Tab-separated table of C-alpha atoms and ligand atoms in Angstrom:
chain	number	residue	atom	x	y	z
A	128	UNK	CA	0.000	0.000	0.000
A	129	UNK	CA	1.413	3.154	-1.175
A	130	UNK	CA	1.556	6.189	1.640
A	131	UNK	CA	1.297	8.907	-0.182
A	132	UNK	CA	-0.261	12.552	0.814
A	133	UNK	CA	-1.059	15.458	-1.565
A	134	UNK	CA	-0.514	18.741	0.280
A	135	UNK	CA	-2.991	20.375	-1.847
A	136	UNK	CA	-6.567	18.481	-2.146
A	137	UNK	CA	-6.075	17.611	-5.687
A	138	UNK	CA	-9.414	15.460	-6.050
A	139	UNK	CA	-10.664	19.443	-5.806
A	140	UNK	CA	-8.569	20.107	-8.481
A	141	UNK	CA	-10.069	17.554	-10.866
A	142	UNK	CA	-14.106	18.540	-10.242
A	143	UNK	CA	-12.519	22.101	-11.008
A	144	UNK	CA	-11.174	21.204	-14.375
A	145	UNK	CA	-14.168	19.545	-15.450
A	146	UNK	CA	-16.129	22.305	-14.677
A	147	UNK	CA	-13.638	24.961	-16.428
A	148	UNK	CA	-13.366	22.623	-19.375
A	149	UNK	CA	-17.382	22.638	-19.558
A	150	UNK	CA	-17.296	26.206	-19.669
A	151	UNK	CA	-14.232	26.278	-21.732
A	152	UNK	CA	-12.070	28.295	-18.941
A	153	UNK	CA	-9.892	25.461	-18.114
A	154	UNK	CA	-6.180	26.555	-18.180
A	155	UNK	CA	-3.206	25.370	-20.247
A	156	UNK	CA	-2.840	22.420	-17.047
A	157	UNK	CA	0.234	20.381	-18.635
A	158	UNK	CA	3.597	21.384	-18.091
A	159	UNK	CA	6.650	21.663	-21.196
A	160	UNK	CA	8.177	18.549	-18.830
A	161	UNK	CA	5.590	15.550	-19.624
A	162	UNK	CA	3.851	16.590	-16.420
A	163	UNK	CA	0.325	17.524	-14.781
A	164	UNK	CA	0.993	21.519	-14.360
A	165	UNK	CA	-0.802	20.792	-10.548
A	166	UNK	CA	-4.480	22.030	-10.779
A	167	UNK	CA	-6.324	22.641	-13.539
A	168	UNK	CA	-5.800	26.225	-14.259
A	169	UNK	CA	-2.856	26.485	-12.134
A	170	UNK	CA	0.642	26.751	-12.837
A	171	UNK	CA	1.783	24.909	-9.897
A	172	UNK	CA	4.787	23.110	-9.993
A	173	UNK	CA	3.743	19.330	-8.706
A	174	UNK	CA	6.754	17.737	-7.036
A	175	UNK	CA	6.340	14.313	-6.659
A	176	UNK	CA	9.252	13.626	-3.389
A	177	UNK	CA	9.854	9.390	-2.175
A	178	UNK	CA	11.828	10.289	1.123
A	179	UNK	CA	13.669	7.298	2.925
A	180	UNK	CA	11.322	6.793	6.197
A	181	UNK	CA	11.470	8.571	9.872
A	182	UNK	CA	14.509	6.880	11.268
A	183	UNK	CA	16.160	9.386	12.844
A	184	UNK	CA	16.284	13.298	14.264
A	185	UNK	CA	18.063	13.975	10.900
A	186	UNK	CA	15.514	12.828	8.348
A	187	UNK	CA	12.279	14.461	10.475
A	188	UNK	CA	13.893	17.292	10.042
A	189	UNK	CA	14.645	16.794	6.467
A	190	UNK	CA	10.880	15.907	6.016
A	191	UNK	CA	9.768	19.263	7.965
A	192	UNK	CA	12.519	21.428	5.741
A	193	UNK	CA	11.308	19.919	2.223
A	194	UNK	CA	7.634	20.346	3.273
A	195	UNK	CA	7.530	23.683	4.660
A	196	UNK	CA	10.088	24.446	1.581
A	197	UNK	CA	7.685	23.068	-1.504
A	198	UNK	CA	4.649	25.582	0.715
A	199	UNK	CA	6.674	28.475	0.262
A	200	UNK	CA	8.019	27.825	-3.042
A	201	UNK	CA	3.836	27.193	-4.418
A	202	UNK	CA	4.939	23.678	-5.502
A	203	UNK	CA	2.526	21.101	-5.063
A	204	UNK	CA	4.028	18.389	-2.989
A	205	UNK	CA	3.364	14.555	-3.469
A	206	UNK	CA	5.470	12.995	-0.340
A	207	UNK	CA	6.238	9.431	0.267
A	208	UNK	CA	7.235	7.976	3.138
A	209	UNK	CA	9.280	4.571	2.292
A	210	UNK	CA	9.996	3.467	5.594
A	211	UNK	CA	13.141	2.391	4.867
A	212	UNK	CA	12.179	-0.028	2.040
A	213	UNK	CA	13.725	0.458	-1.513
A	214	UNK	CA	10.587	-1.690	-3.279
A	215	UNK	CA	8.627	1.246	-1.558
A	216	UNK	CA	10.606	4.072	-3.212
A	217	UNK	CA	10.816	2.350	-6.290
A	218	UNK	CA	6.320	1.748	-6.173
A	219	UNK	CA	6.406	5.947	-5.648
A	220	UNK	CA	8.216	6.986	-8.328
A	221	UNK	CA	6.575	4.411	-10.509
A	222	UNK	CA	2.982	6.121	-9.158
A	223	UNK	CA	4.485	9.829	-9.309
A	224	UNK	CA	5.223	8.553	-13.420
A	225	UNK	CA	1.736	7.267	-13.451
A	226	UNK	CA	0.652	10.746	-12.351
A	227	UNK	CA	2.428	12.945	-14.711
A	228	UNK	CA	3.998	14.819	-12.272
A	229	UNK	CA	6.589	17.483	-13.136
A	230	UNK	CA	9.660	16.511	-10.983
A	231	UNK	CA	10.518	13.651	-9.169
A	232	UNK	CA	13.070	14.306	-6.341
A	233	UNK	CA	14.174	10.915	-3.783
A	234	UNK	CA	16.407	10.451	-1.158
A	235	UNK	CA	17.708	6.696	-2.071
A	236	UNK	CA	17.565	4.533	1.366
A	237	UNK	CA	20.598	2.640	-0.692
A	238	UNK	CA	23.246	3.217	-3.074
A	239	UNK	CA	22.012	0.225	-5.974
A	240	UNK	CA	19.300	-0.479	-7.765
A	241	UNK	CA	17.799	2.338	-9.404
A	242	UNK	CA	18.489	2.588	-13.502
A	243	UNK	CA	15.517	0.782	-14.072
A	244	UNK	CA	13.267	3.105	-12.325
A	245	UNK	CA	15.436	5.900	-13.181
A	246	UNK	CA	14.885	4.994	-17.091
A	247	UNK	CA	10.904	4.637	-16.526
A	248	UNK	CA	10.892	8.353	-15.663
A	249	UNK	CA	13.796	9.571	-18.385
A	250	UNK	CA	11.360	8.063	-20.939
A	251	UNK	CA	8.338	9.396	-19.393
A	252	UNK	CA	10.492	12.873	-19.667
A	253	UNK	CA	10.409	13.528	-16.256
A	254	UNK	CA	12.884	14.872	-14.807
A	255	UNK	CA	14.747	13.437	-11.465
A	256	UNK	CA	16.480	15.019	-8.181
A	257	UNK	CA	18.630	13.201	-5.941
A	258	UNK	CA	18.277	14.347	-2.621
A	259	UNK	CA	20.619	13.765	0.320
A	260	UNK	CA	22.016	10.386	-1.019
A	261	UNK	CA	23.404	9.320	-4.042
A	262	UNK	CA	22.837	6.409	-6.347
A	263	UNK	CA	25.644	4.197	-7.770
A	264	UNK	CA	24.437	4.454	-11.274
A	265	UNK	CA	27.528	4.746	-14.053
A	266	UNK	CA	24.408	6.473	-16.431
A	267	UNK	CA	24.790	10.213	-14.802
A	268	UNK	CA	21.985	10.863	-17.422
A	269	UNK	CA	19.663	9.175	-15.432
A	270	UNK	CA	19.131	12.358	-13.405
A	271	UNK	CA	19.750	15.775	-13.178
A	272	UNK	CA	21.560	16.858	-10.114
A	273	UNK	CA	22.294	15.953	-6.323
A	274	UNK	CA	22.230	17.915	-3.598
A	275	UNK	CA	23.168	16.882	0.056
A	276	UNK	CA	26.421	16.416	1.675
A	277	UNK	CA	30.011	14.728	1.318
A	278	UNK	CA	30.087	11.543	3.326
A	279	UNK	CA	33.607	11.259	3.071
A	280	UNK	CA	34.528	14.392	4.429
A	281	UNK	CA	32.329	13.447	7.853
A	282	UNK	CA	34.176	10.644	7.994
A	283	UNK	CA	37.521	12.059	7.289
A	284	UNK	CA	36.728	15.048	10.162
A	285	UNK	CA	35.809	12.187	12.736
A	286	UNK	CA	38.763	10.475	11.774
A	287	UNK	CA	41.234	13.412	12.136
A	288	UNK	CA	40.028	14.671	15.439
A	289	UNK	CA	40.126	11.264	16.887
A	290	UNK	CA	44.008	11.076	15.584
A	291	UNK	CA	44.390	14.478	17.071
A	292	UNK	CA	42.783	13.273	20.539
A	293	UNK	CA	44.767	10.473	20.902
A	294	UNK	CA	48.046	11.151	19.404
A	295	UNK	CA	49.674	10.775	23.104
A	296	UNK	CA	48.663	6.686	23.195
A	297	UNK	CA	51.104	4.575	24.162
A	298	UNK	CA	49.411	1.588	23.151
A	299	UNK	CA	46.184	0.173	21.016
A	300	UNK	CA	43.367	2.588	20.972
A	301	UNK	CA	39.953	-0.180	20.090
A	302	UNK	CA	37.570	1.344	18.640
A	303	UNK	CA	33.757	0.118	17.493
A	304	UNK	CA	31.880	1.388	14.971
A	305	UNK	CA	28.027	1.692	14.565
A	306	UNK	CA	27.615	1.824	10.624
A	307	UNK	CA	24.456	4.050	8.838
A	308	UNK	CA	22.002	1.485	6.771
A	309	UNK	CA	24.072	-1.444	5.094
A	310	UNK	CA	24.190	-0.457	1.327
A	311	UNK	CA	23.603	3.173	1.900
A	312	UNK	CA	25.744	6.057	0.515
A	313	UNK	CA	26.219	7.399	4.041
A	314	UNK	CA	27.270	4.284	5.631
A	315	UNK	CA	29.948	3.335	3.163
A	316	UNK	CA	31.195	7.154	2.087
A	317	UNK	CA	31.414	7.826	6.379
A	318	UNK	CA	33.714	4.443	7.088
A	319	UNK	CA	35.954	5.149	4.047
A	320	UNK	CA	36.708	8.679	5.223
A	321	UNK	CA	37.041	7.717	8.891
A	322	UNK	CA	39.223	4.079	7.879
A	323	UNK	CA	41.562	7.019	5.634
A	324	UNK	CA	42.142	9.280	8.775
A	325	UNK	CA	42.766	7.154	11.294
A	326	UNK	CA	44.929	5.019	9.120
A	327	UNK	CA	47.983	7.380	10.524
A	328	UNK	CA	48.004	5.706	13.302
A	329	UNK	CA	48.379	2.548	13.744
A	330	UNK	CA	47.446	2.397	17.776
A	331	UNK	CA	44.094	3.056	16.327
A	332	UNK	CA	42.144	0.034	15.684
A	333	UNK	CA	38.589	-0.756	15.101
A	334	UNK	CA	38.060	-4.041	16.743
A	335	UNK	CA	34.192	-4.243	15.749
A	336	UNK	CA	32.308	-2.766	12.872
A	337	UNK	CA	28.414	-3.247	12.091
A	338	UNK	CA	24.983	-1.789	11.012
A	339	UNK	CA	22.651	0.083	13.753
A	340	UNK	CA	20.440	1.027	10.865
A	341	UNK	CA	20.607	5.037	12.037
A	342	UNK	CA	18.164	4.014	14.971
A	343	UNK	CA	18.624	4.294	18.066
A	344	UNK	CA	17.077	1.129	19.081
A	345	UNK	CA	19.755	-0.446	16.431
A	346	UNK	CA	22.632	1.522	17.948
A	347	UNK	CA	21.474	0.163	21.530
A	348	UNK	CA	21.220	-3.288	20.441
A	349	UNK	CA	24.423	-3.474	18.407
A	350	UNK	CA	26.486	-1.724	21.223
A	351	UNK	CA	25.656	-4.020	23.964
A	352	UNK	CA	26.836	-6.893	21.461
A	353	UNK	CA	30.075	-4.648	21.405
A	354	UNK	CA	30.158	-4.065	25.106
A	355	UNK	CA	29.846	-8.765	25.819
A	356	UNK	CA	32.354	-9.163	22.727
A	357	UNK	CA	35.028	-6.631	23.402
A	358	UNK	CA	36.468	-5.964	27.090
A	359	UNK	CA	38.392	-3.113	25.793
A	360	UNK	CA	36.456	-0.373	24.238
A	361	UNK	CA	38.080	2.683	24.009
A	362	UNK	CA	36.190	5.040	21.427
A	363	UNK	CA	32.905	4.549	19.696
A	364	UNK	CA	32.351	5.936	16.115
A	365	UNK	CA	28.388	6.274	15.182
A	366	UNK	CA	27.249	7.197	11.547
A	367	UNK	CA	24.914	9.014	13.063
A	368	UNK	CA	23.269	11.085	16.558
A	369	UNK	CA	20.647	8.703	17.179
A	370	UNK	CA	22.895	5.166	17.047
A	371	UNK	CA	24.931	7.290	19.631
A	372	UNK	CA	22.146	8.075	21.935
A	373	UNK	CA	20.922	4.612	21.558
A	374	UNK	CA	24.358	2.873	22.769
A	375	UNK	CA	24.244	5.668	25.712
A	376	UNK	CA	21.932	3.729	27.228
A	377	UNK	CA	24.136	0.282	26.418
A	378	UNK	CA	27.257	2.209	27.892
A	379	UNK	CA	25.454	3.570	30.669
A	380	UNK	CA	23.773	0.411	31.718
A	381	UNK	CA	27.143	-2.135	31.624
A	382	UNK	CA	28.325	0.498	34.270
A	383	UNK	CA	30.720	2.612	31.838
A	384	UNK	CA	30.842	6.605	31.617
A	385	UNK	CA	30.090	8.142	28.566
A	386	UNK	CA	32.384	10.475	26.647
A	387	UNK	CA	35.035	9.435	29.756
A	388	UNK	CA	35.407	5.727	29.774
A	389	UNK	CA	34.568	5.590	26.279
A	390	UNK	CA	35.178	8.637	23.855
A	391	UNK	CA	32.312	9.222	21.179
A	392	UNK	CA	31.911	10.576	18.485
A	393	UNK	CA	28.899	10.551	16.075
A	394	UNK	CA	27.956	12.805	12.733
A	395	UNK	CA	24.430	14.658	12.227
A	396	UNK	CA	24.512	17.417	15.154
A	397	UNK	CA	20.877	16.867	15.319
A	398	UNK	CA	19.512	18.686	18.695
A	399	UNK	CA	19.388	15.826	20.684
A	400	UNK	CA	22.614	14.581	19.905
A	401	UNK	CA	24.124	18.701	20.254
A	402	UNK	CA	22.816	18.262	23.845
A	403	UNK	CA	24.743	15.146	24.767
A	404	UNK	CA	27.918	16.726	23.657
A	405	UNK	CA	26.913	19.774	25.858
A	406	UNK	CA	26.912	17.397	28.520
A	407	UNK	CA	29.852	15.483	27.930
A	408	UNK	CA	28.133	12.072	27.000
A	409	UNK	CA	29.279	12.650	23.318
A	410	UNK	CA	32.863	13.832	22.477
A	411	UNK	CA	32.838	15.389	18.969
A	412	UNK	CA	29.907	15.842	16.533
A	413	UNK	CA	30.464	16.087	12.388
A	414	UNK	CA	27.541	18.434	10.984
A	415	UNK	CA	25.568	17.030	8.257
A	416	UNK	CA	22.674	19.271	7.537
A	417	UNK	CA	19.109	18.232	6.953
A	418	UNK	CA	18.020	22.154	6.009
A	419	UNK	CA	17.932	21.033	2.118
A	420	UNK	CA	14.650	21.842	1.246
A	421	UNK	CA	15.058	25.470	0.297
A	422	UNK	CA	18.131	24.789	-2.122
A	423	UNK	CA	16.075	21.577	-3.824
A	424	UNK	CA	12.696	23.966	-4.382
A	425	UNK	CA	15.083	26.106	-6.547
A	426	UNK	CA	16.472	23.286	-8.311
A	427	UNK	CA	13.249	22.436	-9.109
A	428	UNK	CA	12.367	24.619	-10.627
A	429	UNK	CA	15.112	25.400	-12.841
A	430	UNK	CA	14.532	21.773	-13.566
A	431	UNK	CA	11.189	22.593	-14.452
A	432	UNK	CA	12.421	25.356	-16.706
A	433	UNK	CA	14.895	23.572	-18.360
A	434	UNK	CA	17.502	25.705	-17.134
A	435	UNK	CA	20.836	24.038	-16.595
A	436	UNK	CA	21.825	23.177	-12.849
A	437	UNK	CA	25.118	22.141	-11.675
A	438	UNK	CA	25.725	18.522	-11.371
A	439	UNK	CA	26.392	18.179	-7.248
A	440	UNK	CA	25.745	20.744	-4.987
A	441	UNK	CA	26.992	20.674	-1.719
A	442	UNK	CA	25.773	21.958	1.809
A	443	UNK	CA	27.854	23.843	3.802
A	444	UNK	CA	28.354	21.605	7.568
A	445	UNK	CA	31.145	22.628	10.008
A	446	UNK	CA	31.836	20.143	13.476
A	447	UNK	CA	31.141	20.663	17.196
A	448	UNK	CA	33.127	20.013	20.712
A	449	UNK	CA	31.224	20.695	24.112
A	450	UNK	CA	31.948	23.986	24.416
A	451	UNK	CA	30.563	24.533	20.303
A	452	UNK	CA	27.474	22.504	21.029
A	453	UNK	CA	27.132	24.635	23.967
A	454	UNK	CA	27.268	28.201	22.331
A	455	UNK	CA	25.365	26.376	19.046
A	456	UNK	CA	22.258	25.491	21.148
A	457	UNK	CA	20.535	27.879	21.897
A	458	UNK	CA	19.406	29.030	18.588
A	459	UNK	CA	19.995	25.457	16.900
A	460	UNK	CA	16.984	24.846	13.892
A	461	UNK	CA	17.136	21.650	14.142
B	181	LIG	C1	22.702	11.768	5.833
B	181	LIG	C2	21.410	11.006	6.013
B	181	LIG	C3	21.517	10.065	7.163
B	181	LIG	C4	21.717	10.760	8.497
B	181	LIG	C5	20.945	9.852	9.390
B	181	LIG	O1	22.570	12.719	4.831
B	181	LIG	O2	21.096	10.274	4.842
B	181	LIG	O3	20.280	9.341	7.253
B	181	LIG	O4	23.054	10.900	8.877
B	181	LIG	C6	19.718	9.595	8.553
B	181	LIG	O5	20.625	10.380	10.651
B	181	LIG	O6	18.970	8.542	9.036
């Protein structure tokens, strides 16, 4: 079963049109793109968006930030909510197609495949937005820009601070590492960068690697697997805030202090997350902003235009210690 809402009532729309094309007032309706135009009569940009699910901090507020984005840009916004499932994202775009839309704009839950899908709405001449994550495809054709962050860098920042913090060790640092979804760009772009960094020294090790699924229940679960497997555990590297908060409560309950006994350090700098570095449960945070929704709204629409758009852009993301998070908080959006 598809969930899919229309943020403007678009069965409205359609008893409109029939009436204007009765009395022969009915608008032009169809866009230059192979889509609807919105409303009869309108020339609303209709936005069909398949976003990944509600897994963490980060992607609610991605969700609120594209929504209240597409309302203030007058696009008409068709949003999917894929719980995490790729066959889910793959049924929306396949409807959005069905539905002439205008632009279709998805945030892939994983990196592979997608050029089937991808080719379905090429042919149907509508154009495609990767949001947030990437896709894997070697056809760059297939759509028209991404926007979101660089993975690697996170990593790489987490890695280099962590080098930094314990450049005085004498002997083997272990570290464990709660990966992002298996498959997703996120998860494999965050451990490359943070392998590359930390590869200068060879003290550090990571002694346990594996998927919390950006949850905090999977982060909880996975890190008290960590905690019976490995009596050492010096540092813990999460993908994300919320498989960080999650093995707090792992750390907390095998007796261990958090961000003392074992350093942390996790990558969103979701609110949440901001206030357990503030309180010296978390160590270091990499930003990776969720804001994206303004930025993609004027993509799409120079999409829509046929107006060319560069090929990646980036957001701009900075880190956090304590006394950052501190400062950062109180006027933190997210
Ligand atoms: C990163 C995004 C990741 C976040 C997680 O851009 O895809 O997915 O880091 C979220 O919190 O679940």
């Amino acid at each position: 079963m598809l969930r899919t809402g229309t943020y403007t009532r678009r069965g409205f729309g359609a008893i409109l049109a029939a009436g204007l094309l009765a009395s022969g007032l009915a608008g032009c309706g169809n866009s230059d793109t192979g889509g609807s135009g919105g409303e009869a009569g309108s020339d609303k940009i209709v936005l069909g968006f398949s976003q990944v699910g509600a897994e963490s901090g980060w992607r609610t507020a991605n969700t609120t930030s594209v929504k209240e984005a597409a309302t203030e840009a007058g696009i008409e916004l068709k949003f999917d909510d894929a719980q995490q499932k790729q066959e889910n994202q793959i049924k929306a775009i396949r409807n959005f197609i069905q539905q002439k839309v205008d632009v279709i704009a998805f945030s892939p839950v994983v990196e592979s495949g997608w050029d089937t899908v991808l080719k379905e709405a090429k042919d149907a001449d509508i154009p495609v937005i990767l949001t947030d994550r990437a896709v894997d495809s070697a056809d760059k054709t297939l759509y028209k820009t991404f926007i979101g962050s660089d993975f690697v860098k996170e990593g790489r920042l987490s890695g280099e601070w962590l080098v930094e913090e314990k450049k005085a060790a004498t002997g083997p640092v272990n570290i464990v590492e709660l990966q992002g979804t298996t498959g997703s760009a996120p998860a494999n772009d965050r451990k490359k960068g943070f392998a590359e960094a930390i590869a200068t020294n060879p003290n550090l090790k990571v002694v346990a690697s594996q998927s919390g699924d950006f949850t905090r229940a999977g982060g909880k679960q996975v890190m008290e697997q960590f905690l019976k497997a490995n009596p050492k555990i010096d540092v813990l590297f999460a993908h994300n805030d919320d498989m960080g908060l999650g093995a707090l409560e792992a750390i907390t309950a095998a007796g261990k202090v958090p961000g003392k006994d074992i350093t942390i350090i996790t990558i969103d700098a979701v609110k949440d997350g901001m206030q357990a570095l503030a309180d010296g449960k978390f160590n270091f945070i990499a930003e990776c902003s969720p804001l994206l929704g303004p930025q993609l709204m004027d993509l799409v629409k120079k999409v829509h235009a046929g107006e060319s758009v560069p090929e990646r852009v980036e957001t701009e993301e900075t880190t956090f210690t304590p006394e950052q998070a501190k400062a950062a908080l109180p006027t933190r959006k997210y």
